Amino acid sequence: MTTYDMQREILKLKKQNGIYILAHVYQSQDILEIADFTGDSFALSEAAAKAAAQTVLMCGVRFMAETVKILSPGKKVILSHREAGCPMAQQLKLEELSRLKELYPGYATVAYINTSAELKTICDVCVTSSSAVKIIGRMKGKDILFIPDPNLGAYIAKQLPQKNFKLIGGGCPVHSHITTRDVEQKRAAYPNALLLVHPECRPEVSEMADFVGSTTGIISYAQNSDKREFIIGTENSIVQHLQFGNPDKRFYPLSNSCNCCDMRLTTLPEVLSCVRLSGGEEITLPGETLKKARRCIDEMLRLGNE
Ligand code: 13P
Ligand code: SF4
């Protein structure tokens, strides 16, 4: 079957089976083309909350599919590949977070959305990279226990000096590998290019950037800029998407190894199996987890849209 034939079959079957397809922007171009909605984590959460279809297919990683299930417990939610997880979402166990909360009484616990549903049950609010500064800035309290990404946490803390942040160890293994040496090398190779990075990069890398933002933040910055060359410091699918959508501009990866293998697990044939209702994994969560984790996501949507 050709890519075109597969896409046509997916479009036919998703309509026939009433499936709404959400795809994170790290997915490949052939998947983005057959999705009903594409975006960063915050936009996907909002779209999930509004989706009318009874079955939602999330092409992305597990925490994203869990977020859809938490927001729409009555719907059938399918994760595109059962092994697609985000390593950062597994870094902290429930017991460890409970102990941390005891160490920092009076602190509001803020979770990056890249956490398991279980962890969200004992957090006050969650945030995404595009909504974090706005949401935490709108919170009443001063003291924030931010989990699990100290790089994103450091970036937010810099924007909000009026708040007191407690950060813990961890972070995205893909973005954390990028070093200041990568920046120096790429700046030397492409002296006219702007450097755009995701806040999951280490603070010393983000500090060297011309722009720091979420995946879709980086995309719209590059699209709207009158500059012609860009070094991209996030998952390398974004380099491809930008080059595809903006053939008159040039895009270079900040690091050749910034590839998220979990996001790459989903392929077009996999999506075809899902719309045939024979692939992926249906997400199920205990009722209590759904109820408690929802508070933290609802609070994100409330403060994000205030
Ligand atoms: P965004 O919220 O920017 O889509 O980021 C999600 C993610 O996993 C980045 O690595
Ligand atoms: Fe998780 Fe990093 Fe992959 Fe994003 S890029 S899904 S944070 S491992």
mmCIF file of C-alpha atoms and ligand atoms in Angstrom:
data_model
loop_
_atom_site.group_PDB
_atom_site.id
_atom_site.type_symbol
_atom_site.label_atom_id
_atom_site.label_comp_id
_atom_site.label_asym_id
_atom_site.label_seq_id
_atom_site.Cartn_x
_atom_site.Cartn_y
_atom_site.Cartn_z
ATOM 1 C CA MET A 1 0.000 0.000 0.000
ATOM 2 C CA THR A 2 1.380 3.469 -0.802
ATOM 3 C CA THR A 3 1.376 6.314 1.745
ATOM 4 C CA TYR A 4 -1.392 7.972 -0.264
ATOM 5 C CA ASP A 5 -3.545 4.795 -0.281
ATOM 6 C CA MET A 6 -3.006 4.322 3.434
ATOM 7 C CA GLN A 7 -3.987 7.913 4.182
ATOM 8 C CA ARG A 8 -7.156 7.544 2.081
ATOM 9 C CA GLU A 9 -8.079 4.351 3.929
ATOM 10 C CA ILE A 10 -7.473 6.037 7.310
ATOM 11 C CA LEU A 11 -9.632 9.021 6.333
ATOM 12 C CA LYS A 12 -12.434 6.688 5.216
ATOM 13 C CA LEU A 13 -12.292 4.466 8.321
ATOM 14 C CA LYS A 14 -12.028 7.286 10.866
ATOM 15 C CA LYS A 15 -15.208 8.787 9.396
ATOM 16 C CA GLN A 16 -16.955 5.418 9.278
ATOM 17 C CA ASN A 17 -15.991 4.548 12.878
ATOM 18 C CA GLY A 18 -16.517 8.055 14.322
ATOM 19 C CA ILE A 19 -12.893 8.504 15.404
ATOM 20 C CA TYR A 20 -11.366 11.926 16.129
ATOM 21 C CA ILE A 21 -7.603 11.918 15.588
ATOM 22 C CA LEU A 22 -5.358 14.154 17.679
ATOM 23 C CA ALA A 23 -1.652 14.328 16.784
ATOM 24 C CA HIS A 24 1.191 16.019 18.632
ATOM 25 C CA VAL A 25 3.375 18.143 16.354
ATOM 26 C CA TYR A 26 6.317 15.754 16.902
ATOM 27 C CA GLN A 27 4.483 13.155 14.786
ATOM 28 C CA SER A 28 5.583 12.620 11.189
ATOM 29 C CA GLN A 29 4.153 14.633 8.298
ATOM 30 C CA ASP A 30 2.077 11.703 6.903
ATOM 31 C CA ILE A 31 0.296 11.437 10.289
ATOM 32 C CA LEU A 32 -0.213 15.189 10.754
ATOM 33 C CA GLU A 33 -1.950 15.232 7.363
ATOM 34 C CA ILE A 34 -4.686 12.764 8.386
ATOM 35 C CA ALA A 35 -5.265 14.225 11.897
ATOM 36 C CA ASP A 36 -8.344 16.258 12.833
ATOM 37 C CA PHE A 37 -6.269 18.427 15.145
ATOM 38 C CA THR A 38 -2.523 18.950 15.614
ATOM 39 C CA GLY A 39 -0.794 21.042 18.247
ATOM 40 C CA ASP A 40 1.366 21.281 21.354
ATOM 41 C CA SER A 41 0.366 19.686 24.661
ATOM 42 C CA PHE A 42 -1.818 22.605 25.796
ATOM 43 C CA ALA A 43 -3.694 22.911 22.495
ATOM 44 C CA LEU A 44 -4.229 19.133 22.422
ATOM 45 C CA SER A 45 -5.717 19.230 25.948
ATOM 46 C CA GLU A 46 -8.113 21.988 24.924
ATOM 47 C CA ALA A 47 -9.096 20.161 21.735
ATOM 48 C CA ALA A 48 -9.614 16.938 23.712
ATOM 49 C CA ALA A 49 -11.948 18.735 26.112
ATOM 50 C CA LYS A 50 -14.076 19.990 23.186
ATOM 51 C CA ALA A 51 -14.047 16.899 20.905
ATOM 52 C CA ALA A 52 -17.561 15.653 20.124
ATOM 53 C CA ALA A 53 -16.651 12.170 18.786
ATOM 54 C CA GLN A 54 -17.090 9.147 21.050
ATOM 55 C CA THR A 55 -13.699 7.682 20.150
ATOM 56 C CA VAL A 56 -10.478 9.672 20.263
ATOM 57 C CA LEU A 57 -7.165 8.410 18.892
ATOM 58 C CA MET A 58 -4.119 10.151 20.365
ATOM 59 C CA CYS A 59 -1.032 9.974 18.168
ATOM 60 C CA GLY A 60 1.618 10.915 20.684
ATOM 61 C CA VAL A 61 2.711 9.485 24.030
ATOM 62 C CA ARG A 62 0.908 7.962 27.001
ATOM 63 C CA PHE A 63 0.528 11.036 29.245
ATOM 64 C CA MET A 64 -1.223 12.810 26.343
ATOM 65 C CA ALA A 65 -3.725 9.964 25.906
ATOM 66 C CA GLU A 66 -4.252 9.860 29.690
ATOM 67 C CA THR A 67 -5.025 13.591 29.643
ATOM 68 C CA VAL A 68 -7.699 12.984 26.992
ATOM 69 C CA LYS A 69 -9.212 10.165 29.079
ATOM 70 C CA ILE A 70 -9.220 12.297 32.243
ATOM 71 C CA LEU A 71 -11.020 15.110 30.403
ATOM 72 C CA SER A 72 -13.462 12.758 28.655
ATOM 73 C CA PRO A 73 -13.900 9.706 30.902
ATOM 74 C CA GLY A 74 -16.985 8.570 28.963
ATOM 75 C CA LYS A 75 -15.115 8.334 25.669
ATOM 76 C CA LYS A 76 -13.067 5.518 24.244
ATOM 77 C CA VAL A 77 -9.486 6.826 24.126
ATOM 78 C CA ILE A 78 -6.830 4.976 22.154
ATOM 79 C CA LEU A 79 -3.081 5.576 22.421
ATOM 80 C CA SER A 80 -1.538 5.056 18.966
ATOM 81 C CA HIS A 81 1.260 2.746 20.189
ATOM 82 C CA ARG A 82 1.144 0.899 23.518
ATOM 83 C CA GLU A 83 4.850 1.413 24.196
ATOM 84 C CA ALA A 84 4.906 5.141 23.465
ATOM 85 C CA GLY A 85 5.615 6.684 26.846
ATOM 86 C CA CYS A 86 7.492 9.804 27.900
ATOM 87 C CA PRO A 87 10.484 8.782 30.069
ATOM 88 C CA MET A 88 10.178 12.043 32.015
ATOM 89 C CA ALA A 89 6.588 11.194 32.987
ATOM 90 C CA GLN A 90 7.897 8.083 34.795
ATOM 91 C CA GLN A 91 10.763 9.744 36.670
ATOM 92 C CA LEU A 92 8.924 10.362 39.928
ATOM 93 C CA LYS A 93 6.878 7.794 41.875
ATOM 94 C CA LEU A 94 3.751 8.652 43.850
ATOM 95 C CA GLU A 95 5.451 7.844 47.182
ATOM 96 C CA GLU A 96 8.449 10.043 46.306
ATOM 97 C CA LEU A 97 6.199 12.984 45.494
ATOM 98 C CA SER A 98 4.228 12.431 48.727
ATOM 99 C CA ARG A 99 7.521 12.626 50.681
ATOM 100 C CA LEU A 100 8.557 15.784 48.809
ATOM 101 C CA LYS A 101 5.221 17.408 49.633
ATOM 102 C CA GLU A 102 5.819 16.659 53.308
ATOM 103 C CA LEU A 103 9.243 18.306 53.080
ATOM 104 C CA TYR A 104 7.696 21.460 51.592
ATOM 105 C CA PRO A 105 4.429 22.098 53.450
ATOM 106 C CA GLY A 106 2.539 25.156 52.252
ATOM 107 C CA TYR A 107 4.029 24.895 48.742
ATOM 108 C CA ALA A 108 1.630 24.523 45.802
ATOM 109 C CA THR A 109 2.571 21.414 43.817
ATOM 110 C CA VAL A 110 2.724 22.210 40.120
ATOM 111 C CA ALA A 111 3.184 19.339 37.669
ATOM 112 C CA TYR A 112 4.440 19.641 34.122
ATOM 113 C CA ILE A 113 1.761 17.889 32.042
ATOM 114 C CA ASN A 114 4.468 15.320 31.137
ATOM 115 C CA THR A 115 3.598 13.279 34.265
ATOM 116 C CA SER A 116 1.524 10.155 34.832
ATOM 117 C CA ALA A 117 -2.186 10.419 35.706
ATOM 118 C CA GLU A 118 -1.338 8.846 39.075
ATOM 119 C CA LEU A 119 1.090 11.635 39.942
ATOM 120 C CA LYS A 120 -1.427 14.295 38.923
ATOM 121 C CA THR A 121 -3.836 13.011 41.593
ATOM 122 C CA ILE A 122 -1.758 14.727 44.301
ATOM 123 C CA CYS A 123 -0.810 17.912 42.417
ATOM 124 C CA ASP A 124 -2.624 21.253 42.593
ATOM 125 C CA VAL A 125 -2.352 22.250 38.956
ATOM 126 C CA CYS A 126 -0.537 21.149 35.862
ATOM 127 C CA VAL A 127 1.066 23.289 33.172
ATOM 128 C CA THR A 128 2.476 22.865 29.685
ATOM 129 C CA SER A 129 5.515 24.597 28.258
ATOM 130 C CA SER A 130 3.313 27.131 26.440
ATOM 131 C CA SER A 131 1.068 27.893 29.425
ATOM 132 C CA ALA A 132 3.373 27.566 32.458
ATOM 133 C CA VAL A 133 4.473 31.188 32.940
ATOM 134 C CA LYS A 134 0.918 32.500 32.536
ATOM 135 C CA ILE A 135 -0.629 29.895 34.848
ATOM 136 C CA ILE A 136 1.937 30.037 37.670
ATOM 137 C CA GLY A 137 1.959 33.836 37.403
ATOM 138 C CA ARG A 138 -1.807 33.773 38.060
ATOM 139 C CA MET A 139 -1.561 31.485 41.092
ATOM 140 C CA LYS A 140 -2.115 33.166 44.457
ATOM 141 C CA GLY A 141 0.659 31.504 46.486
ATOM 142 C CA LYS A 142 4.349 32.393 46.293
ATOM 143 C CA ASP A 143 5.923 29.008 47.044
ATOM 144 C CA ILE A 144 5.932 26.478 44.187
ATOM 145 C CA LEU A 145 7.128 22.874 44.219
ATOM 146 C CA PHE A 146 7.655 22.217 40.507
ATOM 147 C CA ILE A 147 7.927 18.656 39.177
ATOM 148 C CA PRO A 148 9.504 16.850 37.303
ATOM 149 C CA ASP A 149 11.530 19.025 34.878
ATOM 150 C CA PRO A 150 14.143 21.294 36.519
ATOM 151 C CA ASN A 151 15.048 22.805 33.126
ATOM 152 C CA LEU A 152 11.526 23.992 32.379
ATOM 153 C CA GLY A 153 11.248 24.933 36.078
ATOM 154 C CA ALA A 154 14.374 27.108 35.893
ATOM 155 C CA TYR A 155 13.056 28.814 32.756
ATOM 156 C CA ILE A 156 9.712 29.618 34.443
ATOM 157 C CA ALA A 157 11.446 30.758 37.653
ATOM 158 C CA LYS A 158 13.499 33.255 35.647
ATOM 159 C CA GLN A 159 10.312 34.779 34.181
ATOM 160 C CA LEU A 160 8.605 34.930 37.589
ATOM 161 C CA PRO A 161 11.169 36.315 40.091
ATOM 162 C CA GLN A 162 8.332 37.172 42.510
ATOM 163 C CA LYS A 163 7.769 33.418 43.137
ATOM 164 C CA ASN A 164 9.874 30.999 45.164
ATOM 165 C CA PHE A 165 10.552 27.736 43.314
ATOM 166 C CA LYS A 166 11.706 24.380 44.623
ATOM 167 C CA LEU A 167 12.950 22.280 41.686
ATOM 168 C CA ILE A 168 13.896 18.615 41.734
ATOM 169 C CA GLY A 169 16.258 16.477 39.605
ATOM 170 C CA GLY A 170 15.064 14.922 36.345
ATOM 171 C CA GLY A 171 14.158 16.247 32.910
ATOM 172 C CA CYS A 172 13.720 15.194 29.308
ATOM 173 C CA PRO A 173 16.546 12.848 28.269
ATOM 174 C CA VAL A 174 16.232 14.037 24.665
ATOM 175 C CA HIS A 175 16.511 17.798 25.267
ATOM 176 C CA SER A 176 18.932 17.514 28.220
ATOM 177 C CA HIS A 177 21.604 16.112 25.922
ATOM 178 C CA ILE A 178 21.947 19.393 24.073
ATOM 179 C CA THR A 179 25.014 21.320 25.293
ATOM 180 C CA THR A 180 26.461 24.812 24.957
ATOM 181 C CA ARG A 181 29.095 23.212 22.691
ATOM 182 C CA ASP A 182 26.288 22.271 20.257
ATOM 183 C CA VAL A 183 25.221 25.917 20.307
ATOM 184 C CA GLU A 184 28.757 27.190 19.686
ATOM 185 C CA GLN A 185 29.286 24.759 16.800
ATOM 186 C CA LYS A 186 25.976 25.513 15.096
ATOM 187 C CA ARG A 187 26.318 29.274 15.575
ATOM 188 C CA ALA A 188 29.787 29.096 13.978
ATOM 189 C CA ALA A 189 28.414 27.049 11.056
ATOM 190 C CA TYR A 190 25.342 29.260 10.538
ATOM 191 C CA PRO A 191 26.272 32.756 11.778
ATOM 192 C CA ASN A 192 23.122 34.408 10.348
ATOM 193 C CA ALA A 193 20.670 31.938 11.880
ATOM 194 C CA LEU A 194 18.457 32.635 14.905
ATOM 195 C CA LEU A 195 18.503 30.029 17.687
ATOM 196 C CA LEU A 196 15.038 28.829 18.797
ATOM 197 C CA VAL A 197 14.884 26.299 21.656
ATOM 198 C CA HIS A 198 12.366 24.423 23.812
ATOM 199 C CA PRO A 199 12.463 25.211 27.575
ATOM 200 C CA GLU A 200 13.179 21.516 28.261
ATOM 201 C CA CYS A 201 16.771 22.350 27.215
ATOM 202 C CA ARG A 202 19.299 23.021 29.972
ATOM 203 C CA PRO A 203 19.221 26.592 31.359
ATOM 204 C CA GLU A 204 22.681 27.422 29.972
ATOM 205 C CA VAL A 205 21.422 26.456 26.478
ATOM 206 C CA SER A 206 18.134 28.395 26.814
ATOM 207 C CA GLU A 207 20.114 31.451 27.936
ATOM 208 C CA MET A 208 21.997 31.480 24.618
ATOM 209 C CA ALA A 209 18.781 31.347 22.548
ATOM 210 C CA ASP A 210 17.067 34.148 20.631
ATOM 211 C CA PHE A 211 13.695 32.601 21.462
ATOM 212 C CA VAL A 212 12.526 29.993 23.997
ATOM 213 C CA GLY A 213 9.082 28.438 23.511
ATOM 214 C CA SER A 214 6.873 25.388 23.169
ATOM 215 C CA THR A 215 6.876 23.276 20.024
ATOM 216 C CA THR A 216 4.146 25.343 18.360
ATOM 217 C CA GLY A 217 5.671 28.520 19.808
ATOM 218 C CA ILE A 218 8.885 27.717 17.915
ATOM 219 C CA ILE A 219 6.926 26.941 14.737
ATOM 220 C CA SER A 220 4.965 30.199 14.747
ATOM 221 C CA TYR A 221 8.036 32.273 15.694
ATOM 222 C CA ALA A 222 9.963 30.895 12.687
ATOM 223 C CA GLN A 223 6.966 31.243 10.343
ATOM 224 C CA ASN A 224 6.324 34.856 11.315
ATOM 225 C CA SER A 225 9.951 35.985 11.434
ATOM 226 C CA ASP A 226 11.403 37.961 8.540
ATOM 227 C CA LYS A 227 14.745 36.165 9.141
ATOM 228 C CA ARG A 228 15.615 33.322 6.751
ATOM 229 C CA GLU A 229 17.753 30.895 8.776
ATOM 230 C CA PHE A 230 17.030 29.125 12.058
ATOM 231 C CA ILE A 231 18.794 26.639 14.328
ATOM 232 C CA ILE A 232 16.126 24.530 16.050
ATOM 233 C CA GLY A 233 16.688 23.198 19.576
ATOM 234 C CA THR A 234 13.868 20.722 19.987
ATOM 235 C CA GLU A 235 12.875 17.298 18.645
ATOM 236 C CA ASN A 236 14.104 17.115 15.068
ATOM 237 C CA SER A 237 10.688 16.399 13.532
ATOM 238 C CA ILE A 238 10.064 20.131 14.017
ATOM 239 C CA VAL A 239 13.046 20.897 11.745
ATOM 240 C CA GLN A 240 11.425 18.766 9.020
ATOM 241 C CA HIS A 241 7.947 20.274 9.479
ATOM 242 C CA LEU A 242 9.340 23.799 9.372
ATOM 243 C CA GLN A 243 11.384 23.072 6.244
ATOM 244 C CA PHE A 244 8.366 21.468 4.567
ATOM 245 C CA GLY A 245 6.067 24.400 5.385
ATOM 246 C CA ASN A 246 8.610 27.159 4.661
ATOM 247 C CA PRO A 247 10.670 26.139 1.615
ATOM 248 C CA ASP A 248 12.132 29.647 1.228
ATOM 249 C CA LYS A 249 13.749 29.520 4.688
ATOM 250 C CA ARG A 250 16.508 27.234 6.013
ATOM 251 C CA PHE A 251 16.273 25.185 9.223
ATOM 252 C CA TYR A 252 19.144 23.359 10.955
ATOM 253 C CA PRO A 253 18.969 20.945 13.920
ATOM 254 C CA LEU A 254 20.845 22.191 16.995
ATOM 255 C CA SER A 255 21.730 18.558 17.728
ATOM 256 C CA ASN A 256 21.506 15.595 15.332
ATOM 257 C CA SER A 257 20.586 13.358 18.275
ATOM 258 C CA CYS A 258 17.532 15.317 19.471
ATOM 259 C CA ASN A 259 15.159 12.513 18.470
ATOM 260 C CA CYS A 260 12.393 11.216 20.737
ATOM 261 C CA CYS A 261 12.144 7.460 20.035
ATOM 262 C CA ASP A 262 8.827 7.267 21.886
ATOM 263 C CA MET A 263 7.250 9.809 19.555
ATOM 264 C CA ARG A 264 8.712 7.911 16.570
ATOM 265 C CA LEU A 265 7.014 4.638 17.564
ATOM 266 C CA THR A 266 3.762 5.686 15.919
ATOM 267 C CA THR A 267 3.809 5.137 12.165
ATOM 268 C CA LEU A 268 1.114 5.483 9.501
ATOM 269 C CA PRO A 269 0.490 1.670 9.343
ATOM 270 C CA GLU A 270 0.043 1.792 13.136
ATOM 271 C CA VAL A 271 -2.578 4.526 12.751
ATOM 272 C CA LEU A 272 -4.315 2.407 10.118
ATOM 273 C CA SER A 273 -4.532 -0.512 12.588
ATOM 274 C CA CYS A 274 -5.980 1.857 15.196
ATOM 275 C CA VAL A 275 -8.764 3.133 12.916
ATOM 276 C CA ARG A 276 -9.476 -0.509 12.027
ATOM 277 C CA LEU A 277 -9.977 -0.848 15.814
ATOM 278 C CA SER A 278 -7.255 -3.485 16.043
ATOM 279 C CA GLY A 279 -4.182 -1.501 17.111
ATOM 280 C CA GLY A 280 -2.852 0.794 19.826
ATOM 281 C CA GLU A 281 -4.056 0.545 23.415
ATOM 282 C CA GLU A 282 -7.344 1.618 24.901
ATOM 283 C CA ILE A 283 -6.598 3.784 27.949
ATOM 284 C CA THR A 284 -8.364 2.775 31.150
ATOM 285 C CA LEU A 285 -7.793 4.449 34.519
ATOM 286 C CA PRO A 286 -9.334 3.781 37.959
ATOM 287 C CA GLY A 287 -12.349 6.007 38.718
ATOM 288 C CA GLU A 288 -10.608 7.630 41.699
ATOM 289 C CA THR A 289 -7.536 8.493 39.567
ATOM 290 C CA LEU A 290 -9.756 10.032 36.888
ATOM 291 C CA LYS A 291 -11.576 12.156 39.452
ATOM 292 C CA LYS A 292 -8.535 13.383 41.377
ATOM 293 C CA ALA A 293 -6.279 13.967 38.340
ATOM 294 C CA ARG A 294 -9.042 15.930 36.647
ATOM 295 C CA ARG A 295 -8.916 18.674 39.306
ATOM 296 C CA CYS A 296 -5.346 19.438 38.350
ATOM 297 C CA ILE A 297 -6.059 19.535 34.590
ATOM 298 C CA ASP A 298 -9.278 21.556 35.004
ATOM 299 C CA GLU A 299 -7.307 24.076 37.054
ATOM 300 C CA MET A 300 -4.774 24.333 34.216
ATOM 301 C CA LEU A 301 -7.531 25.014 31.672
ATOM 302 C CA ARG A 302 -9.246 27.502 34.017
ATOM 303 C CA LEU A 303 -6.111 29.522 34.807
ATOM 304 C CA GLY A 304 -4.866 29.203 31.217
ATOM 305 C CA ASN A 305 -8.051 30.805 29.872
ATOM 306 C CA GLU A 306 -8.697 33.304 32.688
HETATM 307 P P1 13P B 1 4.939 20.876 24.027
HETATM 308 O O1 13P B 1 4.041 21.176 25.154
HETATM 309 O O2 13P B 1 5.781 22.044 23.630
HETATM 310 O O3 13P B 1 4.179 20.282 22.902
HETATM 311 O O4 13P B 1 6.030 19.811 24.499
HETATM 312 C C1 13P B 1 5.743 18.490 24.764
HETATM 313 C C2 13P B 1 6.959 17.712 24.832
HETATM 314 O O5 13P B 1 6.948 16.557 25.193
HETATM 315 C C3 13P B 1 8.203 18.364 24.464
HETATM 316 O O6 13P B 1 9.248 17.467 24.475
HETATM 317 FE FE1 SF4 B 2 9.041 13.154 26.753
HETATM 318 FE FE2 SF4 B 2 11.244 14.402 25.965
HETATM 319 FE FE3 SF4 B 2 9.959 12.765 24.282
HETATM 320 FE FE4 SF4 B 2 8.920 15.145 24.960
HETATM 321 S S1 SF4 B 2 10.793 14.775 23.817
HETATM 322 S S2 SF4 B 2 7.833 13.187 24.876
HETATM 323 S S3 SF4 B 2 9.561 15.296 27.105
HETATM 324 S S4 SF4 B 2 10.980 12.208 26.203
#
